[in-house]
Amino acid sequence: QVQLVESGGGLVQAGGSLRLSCVASTRIFSLYHMGWHRQAPGKQRELVARILSGGSTNYVDSVKGRFTISRDNAKNTLYLQMNDLRPEDTAVYFCNAKHPLAPSESPGYWGQGTQVTVSS
């Protein structure tokens, strides 16, 4: 069982920045594929960015060039640096951890989410 605790959300004006953090309660954090997802009111949860255990990353098109995902394996922490925020980025942001050997249908582990609100 892996517990994930997100922090760093808040209210920011359009064009501003926030950095989200997610601390994982596992000694083998470095082995997990990690991701940030978000869910806006009335919409489905979507993958925003992912970083694999080997360090490769990918992003949804809408955040490319604005968001950066990173990890500090020594601190068991995942980050999401969000710059040039837009009102459409408003959502609850969730951290996800999935072991690379888990079945493809496995949802992995989820944090409780942190609210990001961008005002225009």
PDB file of C-alpha atoms in Angstrom:
ATOM      1  CA  GLN A   1       0.000   0.000   0.000  1.00  0.00           C
ATOM      2  CA  VAL A   2       1.346   3.425  -0.977  1.00  0.00           C
ATOM      3  CA  GLN A   3       0.011   6.632   0.507  1.00  0.00           C
ATOM      4  CA  LEU A   4       0.302   9.813  -1.517  1.00  0.00           C
ATOM      5  CA  VAL A   5      -0.094  13.301  -0.077  1.00  0.00           C
ATOM      6  CA  GLU A   6      -0.376  16.276  -2.414  1.00  0.00           C
ATOM      7  CA  SER A   7       0.188  19.906  -1.518  1.00  0.00           C
ATOM      8  CA  GLY A   8       0.812  23.229  -3.192  1.00  0.00           C
ATOM      9  CA  GLY A   9      -2.555  24.018  -4.691  1.00  0.00           C
ATOM     10  CA  GLY A  10      -4.249  27.372  -4.283  1.00  0.00           C
ATOM     11  CA  LEU A  11      -5.749  30.404  -5.950  1.00  0.00           C
ATOM     12  CA  VAL A  12      -3.652  32.220  -8.529  1.00  0.00           C
ATOM     13  CA  GLN A  13      -4.273  34.786 -11.235  1.00  0.00           C
ATOM     14  CA  ALA A  14      -3.981  33.894 -14.888  1.00  0.00           C
ATOM     15  CA  GLY A  15      -0.354  33.963 -15.956  1.00  0.00           C
ATOM     16  CA  GLY A  16       0.841  33.006 -12.497  1.00  0.00           C
ATOM     17  CA  SER A  17       2.685  29.925 -11.282  1.00  0.00           C
ATOM     18  CA  LEU A  18       2.263  27.157  -8.749  1.00  0.00           C
ATOM     19  CA  ARG A  19       4.322  24.132  -7.801  1.00  0.00           C
ATOM     20  CA  LEU A  20       2.539  21.011  -6.674  1.00  0.00           C
ATOM     21  CA  SER A  21       4.242  18.367  -4.557  1.00  0.00           C
ATOM     22  CA  CYS A  22       3.322  14.761  -3.843  1.00  0.00           C
ATOM     23  CA  VAL A  23       5.076  12.807  -1.114  1.00  0.00           C
ATOM     24  CA  ALA A  24       4.896   9.021  -1.324  1.00  0.00           C
ATOM     25  CA  SER A  25       5.118   6.616   1.602  1.00  0.00           C
ATOM     26  CA  THR A  26       7.215   3.926  -0.023  1.00  0.00           C
ATOM     27  CA  ARG A  27      10.880   3.018   0.182  1.00  0.00           C
ATOM     28  CA  ILE A  28      10.858   2.005  -3.468  1.00  0.00           C
ATOM     29  CA  PHE A  29       9.504   5.284  -4.829  1.00  0.00           C
ATOM     30  CA  SER A  30      12.136   5.263  -7.554  1.00  0.00           C
ATOM     31  CA  LEU A  31      10.593   2.129  -9.075  1.00  0.00           C
ATOM     32  CA  TYR A  32       7.150   3.642  -9.575  1.00  0.00           C
ATOM     33  CA  HIS A  33       5.821   5.373 -12.630  1.00  0.00           C
ATOM     34  CA  MET A  34       4.291   8.628 -11.399  1.00  0.00           C
ATOM     35  CA  GLY A  35       1.688  10.921 -12.837  1.00  0.00           C
ATOM     36  CA  TRP A  36      -0.352  14.049 -12.271  1.00  0.00           C
ATOM     37  CA  HIS A  37      -3.998  13.957 -13.255  1.00  0.00           C
ATOM     38  CA  ARG A  38      -6.686  16.592 -12.943  1.00  0.00           C
ATOM     39  CA  GLN A  39     -10.437  16.716 -12.807  1.00  0.00           C
ATOM     40  CA  ALA A  40     -12.453  19.835 -13.477  1.00  0.00           C
ATOM     41  CA  PRO A  41     -16.110  20.135 -12.410  1.00  0.00           C
ATOM     42  CA  GLY A  42     -18.349  18.123 -14.711  1.00  0.00           C
ATOM     43  CA  LYS A  43     -15.418  16.649 -16.618  1.00  0.00           C
ATOM     44  CA  GLN A  44     -13.585  13.349 -16.626  1.00  0.00           C
ATOM     45  CA  ARG A  45     -10.254  12.982 -14.922  1.00  0.00           C
ATOM     46  CA  GLU A  46      -7.396  13.424 -17.393  1.00  0.00           C
ATOM     47  CA  LEU A  47      -3.716  12.649 -17.352  1.00  0.00           C
ATOM     48  CA  VAL A  48      -1.725  15.888 -17.313  1.00  0.00           C
ATOM     49  CA  ALA A  49       1.848  14.641 -17.126  1.00  0.00           C
ATOM     50  CA  ARG A  50       3.687  11.441 -16.419  1.00  0.00           C
ATOM     51  CA  ILE A  51       7.234  10.555 -15.474  1.00  0.00           C
ATOM     52  CA  LEU A  52       8.395   6.978 -15.690  1.00  0.00           C
ATOM     53  CA  SER A  53      10.774   5.313 -13.274  1.00  0.00           C
ATOM     54  CA  GLY A  54      13.557   5.800 -15.815  1.00  0.00           C
ATOM     55  CA  GLY A  55      12.883   9.526 -16.009  1.00  0.00           C
ATOM     56  CA  SER A  56      11.171   9.900 -19.364  1.00  0.00           C
ATOM     57  CA  THR A  57       8.219  12.276 -19.409  1.00  0.00           C
ATOM     58  CA  ASN A  58       5.144  13.048 -21.434  1.00  0.00           C
ATOM     59  CA  TYR A  59       2.449  15.705 -21.275  1.00  0.00           C
ATOM     60  CA  VAL A  60      -1.026  16.360 -22.518  1.00  0.00           C
ATOM     61  CA  ASP A  61      -0.869  18.826 -25.408  1.00  0.00           C
ATOM     62  CA  SER A  62      -2.659  21.597 -23.516  1.00  0.00           C
ATOM     63  CA  VAL A  63       0.145  21.954 -20.948  1.00  0.00           C
ATOM     64  CA  LYS A  64       3.216  21.381 -23.099  1.00  0.00           C
ATOM     65  CA  GLY A  65       5.698  24.208 -22.677  1.00  0.00           C
ATOM     66  CA  ARG A  66       3.976  25.454 -19.513  1.00  0.00           C
ATOM     67  CA  PHE A  67       4.117  22.546 -17.042  1.00  0.00           C
ATOM     68  CA  THR A  68       7.136  20.499 -15.965  1.00  0.00           C
ATOM     69  CA  ILE A  69       6.948  17.211 -14.098  1.00  0.00           C
ATOM     70  CA  SER A  70       9.930  16.057 -12.064  1.00  0.00           C
ATOM     71  CA  ARG A  71      10.803  13.725  -9.243  1.00  0.00           C
ATOM     72  CA  ASP A  72      13.288  13.607  -6.385  1.00  0.00           C
ATOM     73  CA  ASN A  73      13.736   9.949  -5.563  1.00  0.00           C
ATOM     74  CA  ALA A  74      15.838  10.736  -2.495  1.00  0.00           C
ATOM     75  CA  LYS A  75      12.871  12.619  -1.036  1.00  0.00           C
ATOM     76  CA  ASN A  76      10.146  10.294  -2.337  1.00  0.00           C
ATOM     77  CA  THR A  77       8.571  13.351  -3.901  1.00  0.00           C
ATOM     78  CA  LEU A  78       6.920  14.146  -7.200  1.00  0.00           C
ATOM     79  CA  TYR A  79       6.560  17.727  -8.447  1.00  0.00           C
ATOM     80  CA  LEU A  80       4.561  19.616 -11.014  1.00  0.00           C
ATOM     81  CA  GLN A  81       5.777  23.099 -11.858  1.00  0.00           C
ATOM     82  CA  MET A  82       2.942  24.988 -13.487  1.00  0.00           C
ATOM     83  CA  ASN A  83       3.695  28.270 -15.248  1.00  0.00           C
ATOM     84  CA  ASP A  84       1.537  30.616 -17.313  1.00  0.00           C
ATOM     85  CA  LEU A  85      -1.570  29.227 -15.681  1.00  0.00           C
ATOM     86  CA  ARG A  86      -4.892  29.687 -17.433  1.00  0.00           C
ATOM     87  CA  PRO A  87      -8.468  29.593 -16.132  1.00  0.00           C
ATOM     88  CA  GLU A  88      -8.968  26.297 -17.975  1.00  0.00           C
ATOM     89  CA  ASP A  89      -6.281  24.744 -15.738  1.00  0.00           C
ATOM     90  CA  THR A  90      -8.673  25.069 -12.803  1.00  0.00           C
ATOM     91  CA  ALA A  91      -9.238  21.587 -11.390  1.00  0.00           C
ATOM     92  CA  VAL A  92      -8.442  19.230  -8.566  1.00  0.00           C
ATOM     93  CA  TYR A  93      -4.997  17.789  -9.222  1.00  0.00           C
ATOM     94  CA  PHE A  94      -4.266  14.207  -8.189  1.00  0.00           C
ATOM     95  CA  CYS A  95      -1.014  12.343  -7.835  1.00  0.00           C
ATOM     96  CA  ASN A  96      -0.870   8.741  -9.044  1.00  0.00           C
ATOM     97  CA  ALA A  97       1.685   5.989  -8.523  1.00  0.00           C
ATOM     98  CA  LYS A  98       1.793   2.760 -10.448  1.00  0.00           C
ATOM     99  CA  HIS A  99       4.317  -0.025 -10.177  1.00  0.00           C
ATOM    100  CA  PRO A 100       5.661  -0.980 -13.615  1.00  0.00           C
ATOM    101  CA  LEU A 101       4.854  -4.667 -12.963  1.00  0.00           C
ATOM    102  CA  ALA A 102       1.229  -3.978 -12.007  1.00  0.00           C
ATOM    103  CA  PRO A 103      -1.451  -5.226 -14.420  1.00  0.00           C
ATOM    104  CA  SER A 104      -2.381  -2.696 -17.057  1.00  0.00           C
ATOM    105  CA  GLU A 105      -5.917  -2.467 -15.664  1.00  0.00           C
ATOM    106  CA  SER A 106      -4.624  -1.655 -12.194  1.00  0.00           C
ATOM    107  CA  PRO A 107      -5.489   1.923 -11.197  1.00  0.00           C
ATOM    108  CA  GLY A 108      -2.415   2.284  -9.016  1.00  0.00           C
ATOM    109  CA  TYR A 109      -2.501   4.495  -5.956  1.00  0.00           C
ATOM    110  CA  TRP A 110      -4.106   7.923  -5.685  1.00  0.00           C
ATOM    111  CA  GLY A 111      -3.701  10.893  -3.427  1.00  0.00           C
ATOM    112  CA  GLN A 112      -6.575  12.924  -2.048  1.00  0.00           C
ATOM    113  CA  GLY A 113      -6.077  15.773  -4.499  1.00  0.00           C
ATOM    114  CA  THR A 114      -5.235  19.443  -4.239  1.00  0.00           C
ATOM    115  CA  GLN A 115      -7.369  22.253  -5.633  1.00  0.00           C
ATOM    116  CA  VAL A 116      -5.925  24.638  -8.198  1.00  0.00           C
ATOM    117  CA  THR A 117      -8.024  27.662  -9.086  1.00  0.00           C
ATOM    118  CA  VAL A 118      -6.937  30.156 -11.736  1.00  0.00           C
ATOM    119  CA  SER A 119      -8.807  33.436 -11.912  1.00  0.00           C
ATOM    120  CA  SER A 120      -9.053  35.465 -15.099  1.00  0.00           C
TER     121      SER A 120
END
